[in-house]
Short mmCIF file of N, CA and C in Angstrom, two decimals:
data_model
loop_
_atom_site.label_atom_id
_atom_site.label_comp_id
_atom_site.label_asym_id
_atom_site.label_seq_id
_atom_site.Cartn_x
_atom_site.Cartn_y
_atom_site.Cartn_z
N MET A 1 117.12 80.70 75.55
CA MET A 1 115.93 81.33 76.09
C MET A 1 115.51 80.67 77.39
N GLU A 2 115.51 79.35 77.42
CA GLU A 2 115.05 78.66 78.60
C GLU A 2 115.98 78.83 79.80
N ASN A 3 117.19 79.31 79.57
CA ASN A 3 118.12 79.56 80.67
C ASN A 3 117.61 80.63 81.61
N HIS A 4 116.79 81.52 81.07
CA HIS A 4 116.32 82.66 81.87
C HIS A 4 114.90 82.44 82.39
N LEU A 5 114.38 81.24 82.24
CA LEU A 5 113.03 80.96 82.71
C LEU A 5 113.07 80.19 84.04
N ILE A 6 112.10 80.53 84.89
CA ILE A 6 112.00 79.92 86.19
C ILE A 6 110.60 79.34 86.33
N SER A 7 110.51 78.14 86.77
CA SER A 7 109.22 77.48 86.93
C SER A 7 108.36 78.21 87.97
N ILE A 8 107.08 78.39 87.67
CA ILE A 8 106.17 79.04 88.62
C ILE A 8 106.08 78.23 89.90
N GLU A 9 106.10 76.90 89.77
CA GLU A 9 106.04 76.06 90.96
C GLU A 9 107.22 76.34 91.89
N ASP A 10 108.42 76.49 91.30
CA ASP A 10 109.61 76.79 92.11
C ASP A 10 109.48 78.17 92.79
N VAL A 11 108.95 79.13 92.06
CA VAL A 11 108.77 80.46 92.61
C VAL A 11 107.79 80.42 93.79
N CYS A 12 106.69 79.68 93.61
CA CYS A 12 105.69 79.57 94.67
C CYS A 12 106.27 78.91 95.92
N ILE A 13 107.06 77.88 95.75
CA ILE A 13 107.66 77.20 96.88
C ILE A 13 108.68 78.12 97.56
N HIS A 14 109.52 78.76 96.80
CA HIS A 14 110.57 79.60 97.36
C HIS A 14 109.98 80.81 98.13
N HIS A 15 108.96 81.44 97.55
CA HIS A 15 108.39 82.64 98.15
C HIS A 15 107.16 82.34 99.03
N GLN A 16 106.81 81.06 99.13
CA GLN A 16 105.67 80.65 99.94
C GLN A 16 104.40 81.45 99.56
N VAL A 17 104.08 81.41 98.27
CA VAL A 17 102.92 82.13 97.75
C VAL A 17 102.11 81.14 96.92
N LYS A 18 100.81 81.35 96.90
CA LYS A 18 99.94 80.47 96.11
C LYS A 18 99.98 80.85 94.65
N ILE A 19 99.82 79.87 93.79
CA ILE A 19 99.87 80.09 92.35
C ILE A 19 98.74 81.02 91.92
N ASN A 20 97.64 81.03 92.66
CA ASN A 20 96.50 81.93 92.33
C ASN A 20 96.93 83.39 92.35
N PHE A 21 97.82 83.76 93.26
CA PHE A 21 98.28 85.14 93.37
C PHE A 21 99.05 85.52 92.07
N ILE A 22 99.90 84.61 91.65
CA ILE A 22 100.68 84.87 90.43
C ILE A 22 99.76 84.97 89.22
N GLN A 23 98.78 84.06 89.15
CA GLN A 23 97.80 84.10 88.06
C GLN A 23 97.01 85.40 88.07
N SER A 24 96.65 85.87 89.25
CA SER A 24 95.92 87.15 89.36
C SER A 24 96.78 88.32 88.91
N LEU A 25 98.07 88.31 89.26
CA LEU A 25 98.97 89.37 88.78
C LEU A 25 99.05 89.37 87.27
N GLU A 26 99.05 88.19 86.68
CA GLU A 26 99.10 88.12 85.22
C GLU A 26 97.78 88.60 84.61
N GLU A 27 96.65 88.26 85.21
CA GLU A 27 95.37 88.72 84.72
C GLU A 27 95.27 90.25 84.75
N PHE A 28 95.90 90.87 85.75
CA PHE A 28 95.90 92.33 85.87
C PHE A 28 96.93 92.96 84.93
N GLY A 29 97.73 92.12 84.26
CA GLY A 29 98.74 92.63 83.35
C GLY A 29 100.01 93.11 84.02
N LEU A 30 100.19 92.72 85.28
CA LEU A 30 101.35 93.19 86.02
C LEU A 30 102.60 92.37 85.74
N ILE A 31 102.43 91.10 85.44
CA ILE A 31 103.57 90.24 85.07
C ILE A 31 103.13 89.40 83.88
N HIS A 32 104.09 88.80 83.22
CA HIS A 32 103.82 87.95 82.05
C HIS A 32 104.51 86.62 82.24
N THR A 33 103.79 85.53 81.99
CA THR A 33 104.37 84.21 82.07
C THR A 33 104.45 83.60 80.68
N THR A 34 105.20 82.52 80.58
CA THR A 34 105.36 81.82 79.31
C THR A 34 105.02 80.35 79.55
N ILE A 35 104.34 79.75 78.62
CA ILE A 35 104.00 78.33 78.72
C ILE A 35 104.88 77.57 77.74
N VAL A 36 105.63 76.62 78.25
CA VAL A 36 106.49 75.75 77.44
C VAL A 36 106.23 74.32 77.87
N LYS A 37 105.79 73.52 76.92
CA LYS A 37 105.51 72.09 77.22
C LYS A 37 104.59 71.92 78.43
N LYS A 38 103.50 72.66 78.44
CA LYS A 38 102.46 72.56 79.45
C LYS A 38 102.93 73.00 80.85
N THR A 39 104.07 73.64 80.93
CA THR A 39 104.57 74.16 82.20
C THR A 39 104.62 75.68 82.10
N VAL A 40 104.19 76.34 83.19
CA VAL A 40 104.18 77.79 83.22
C VAL A 40 105.51 78.27 83.78
N TRP A 41 106.15 79.20 83.03
CA TRP A 41 107.45 79.72 83.39
C TRP A 41 107.39 81.23 83.56
N LEU A 42 108.29 81.74 84.36
CA LEU A 42 108.42 83.17 84.57
C LEU A 42 109.81 83.58 84.13
N ASP A 43 109.89 84.61 83.30
CA ASP A 43 111.18 85.12 82.85
C ASP A 43 111.90 85.76 84.04
N SER A 44 113.22 85.71 84.06
CA SER A 44 113.97 86.27 85.18
C SER A 44 113.74 87.79 85.36
N ASP A 45 113.46 88.50 84.25
CA ASP A 45 113.12 89.92 84.37
C ASP A 45 111.78 90.10 85.08
N GLU A 46 110.86 89.22 84.84
CA GLU A 46 109.54 89.30 85.47
C GLU A 46 109.62 88.92 86.95
N LEU A 47 110.63 88.13 87.32
CA LEU A 47 110.79 87.73 88.70
C LEU A 47 110.98 88.94 89.62
N SER A 48 111.78 89.90 89.19
CA SER A 48 111.98 91.08 90.02
C SER A 48 110.68 91.86 90.19
N LYS A 49 109.86 91.92 89.15
CA LYS A 49 108.54 92.56 89.30
C LYS A 49 107.70 91.81 90.29
N LEU A 50 107.66 90.49 90.13
CA LEU A 50 106.87 89.66 91.05
C LEU A 50 107.30 89.87 92.49
N GLU A 51 108.60 89.88 92.73
CA GLU A 51 109.09 90.07 94.09
C GLU A 51 108.71 91.43 94.64
N ARG A 52 108.70 92.46 93.79
CA ARG A 52 108.28 93.81 94.21
C ARG A 52 106.81 93.77 94.62
N TYR A 53 105.99 93.14 93.80
CA TYR A 53 104.55 93.06 94.12
C TYR A 53 104.29 92.23 95.36
N LEU A 54 105.08 91.20 95.57
CA LEU A 54 104.94 90.38 96.79
C LEU A 54 105.26 91.21 98.02
N ARG A 55 106.33 92.00 97.95
CA ARG A 55 106.69 92.87 99.10
C ARG A 55 105.58 93.88 99.37
N LEU A 56 105.10 94.52 98.31
CA LEU A 56 104.01 95.50 98.51
C LEU A 56 102.77 94.84 99.09
N SER A 57 102.45 93.67 98.59
CA SER A 57 101.26 92.96 99.05
C SER A 57 101.40 92.50 100.50
N ASN A 58 102.54 91.92 100.82
CA ASN A 58 102.73 91.37 102.16
C ASN A 58 103.05 92.44 103.21
N ASP A 59 104.00 93.29 102.91
CA ASP A 59 104.48 94.29 103.89
C ASP A 59 103.47 95.40 104.12
N LEU A 60 102.87 95.88 103.02
CA LEU A 60 101.95 97.02 103.11
C LEU A 60 100.49 96.61 103.00
N GLU A 61 100.26 95.33 102.81
CA GLU A 61 98.90 94.77 102.68
C GLU A 61 98.11 95.47 101.60
N ILE A 62 98.74 95.61 100.42
CA ILE A 62 98.08 96.23 99.28
C ILE A 62 97.43 95.13 98.47
N ASN A 63 96.15 95.33 98.12
CA ASN A 63 95.43 94.32 97.33
C ASN A 63 95.81 94.44 95.85
N LEU A 64 95.23 93.55 95.04
CA LEU A 64 95.58 93.52 93.62
C LEU A 64 95.25 94.80 92.90
N GLU A 65 94.11 95.41 93.22
CA GLU A 65 93.74 96.67 92.59
C GLU A 65 94.72 97.75 92.96
N GLY A 66 95.17 97.73 94.20
CA GLY A 66 96.18 98.69 94.66
C GLY A 66 97.52 98.50 93.98
N LEU A 67 97.89 97.22 93.78
CA LEU A 67 99.12 96.91 93.10
C LEU A 67 99.07 97.41 91.67
N HIS A 68 97.93 97.26 91.04
CA HIS A 68 97.76 97.75 89.67
C HIS A 68 97.93 99.26 89.63
N ALA A 69 97.34 99.96 90.60
CA ALA A 69 97.45 101.41 90.64
C ALA A 69 98.88 101.84 90.92
N VAL A 70 99.57 101.16 91.82
CA VAL A 70 100.96 101.49 92.13
C VAL A 70 101.82 101.26 90.91
N ALA A 71 101.61 100.18 90.19
CA ALA A 71 102.39 99.89 88.96
C ALA A 71 102.18 100.98 87.93
N HIS A 72 100.95 101.43 87.79
CA HIS A 72 100.65 102.50 86.84
C HIS A 72 101.37 103.79 87.23
N LEU A 73 101.32 104.13 88.51
CA LEU A 73 101.98 105.33 88.98
C LEU A 73 103.51 105.26 88.81
N LEU A 74 104.08 104.09 89.08
CA LEU A 74 105.51 103.91 88.91
C LEU A 74 105.92 104.05 87.44
N THR A 75 105.08 103.56 86.54
CA THR A 75 105.36 103.70 85.11
C THR A 75 105.31 105.17 84.72
N GLN A 76 104.31 105.89 85.19
CA GLN A 76 104.22 107.31 84.91
C GLN A 76 105.43 108.07 85.47
N LEU A 77 105.84 107.74 86.66
CA LEU A 77 107.01 108.38 87.28
C LEU A 77 108.26 108.16 86.47
N SER A 78 108.45 106.92 86.01
CA SER A 78 109.61 106.62 85.19
C SER A 78 109.60 107.38 83.88
N GLU A 79 108.44 107.47 83.25
CA GLU A 79 108.31 108.25 82.00
C GLU A 79 108.61 109.70 82.21
N MET A 80 108.13 110.26 83.32
CA MET A 80 108.40 111.67 83.62
C MET A 80 109.88 111.91 83.89
N GLN A 81 110.53 110.97 84.58
CA GLN A 81 111.95 111.11 84.84
C GLN A 81 112.75 111.10 83.54
N ASP A 82 112.35 110.21 82.62
CA ASP A 82 113.00 110.17 81.31
C ASP A 82 112.81 111.47 80.55
N GLU A 83 111.59 112.03 80.63
CA GLU A 83 111.31 113.30 79.95
C GLU A 83 112.11 114.43 80.57
N ILE A 84 112.26 114.45 81.87
CA ILE A 84 113.05 115.49 82.53
C ILE A 84 114.50 115.41 82.10
N ILE A 85 115.05 114.23 82.02
CA ILE A 85 116.43 114.05 81.57
C ILE A 85 116.59 114.56 80.15
N SER A 86 115.62 114.22 79.30
CA SER A 86 115.66 114.67 77.92
C SER A 86 115.60 116.20 77.83
N LEU A 87 114.72 116.81 78.60
CA LEU A 87 114.59 118.26 78.58
C LEU A 87 115.84 118.94 79.14
N LYS A 88 116.44 118.36 80.18
CA LYS A 88 117.70 118.91 80.72
C LYS A 88 118.79 118.87 79.69
N ASN A 89 118.88 117.74 78.97
CA ASN A 89 119.91 117.63 77.92
C ASN A 89 119.69 118.66 76.83
N GLU A 90 118.44 118.85 76.46
CA GLU A 90 118.13 119.85 75.42
C GLU A 90 118.45 121.26 75.94
N LEU A 91 118.13 121.52 77.16
CA LEU A 91 118.44 122.84 77.76
C LEU A 91 119.94 123.06 77.81
N ASN A 92 120.70 122.05 78.21
CA ASN A 92 122.16 122.16 78.25
C ASN A 92 122.72 122.40 76.86
N TYR A 93 122.15 121.79 75.87
CA TYR A 93 122.59 121.98 74.49
C TYR A 93 122.43 123.46 74.09
N TYR A 94 121.25 124.02 74.37
CA TYR A 94 121.01 125.42 73.99
C TYR A 94 121.82 126.41 74.84
N LYS A 95 122.17 126.03 76.06
CA LYS A 95 123.04 126.88 76.86
C LYS A 95 124.44 126.93 76.26
N GLN A 96 124.89 125.80 75.72
CA GLN A 96 126.24 125.75 75.14
C GLN A 96 126.30 126.49 73.83
N VAL A 97 125.19 126.55 73.09
CA VAL A 97 125.16 127.22 71.81
C VAL A 97 125.29 128.71 72.02
N ASN A 98 124.65 129.24 73.06
CA ASN A 98 124.69 130.69 73.32
C ASN A 98 125.95 131.02 73.97
#
């Protein structure tokens, strides 16, 4: 498990971001950290989310509330795409039956 964890301090140094930003993202529920032996860690899967939010924040100057809204919209979009695929598969099934 610990093989996939990255120290928050290392992430902050590498991306030149303050730890407060990462804590704020976690408070908004956008990323999740893990505490092991009094050290805060970020799972490698969460790192890609963090990097996406950093790009949106820095490049497009989107604030935390905006990031939360964008994350919500992206989740809805993904769910709709999954539903479309499911409906297409169902439609193809019924086309083959007839």
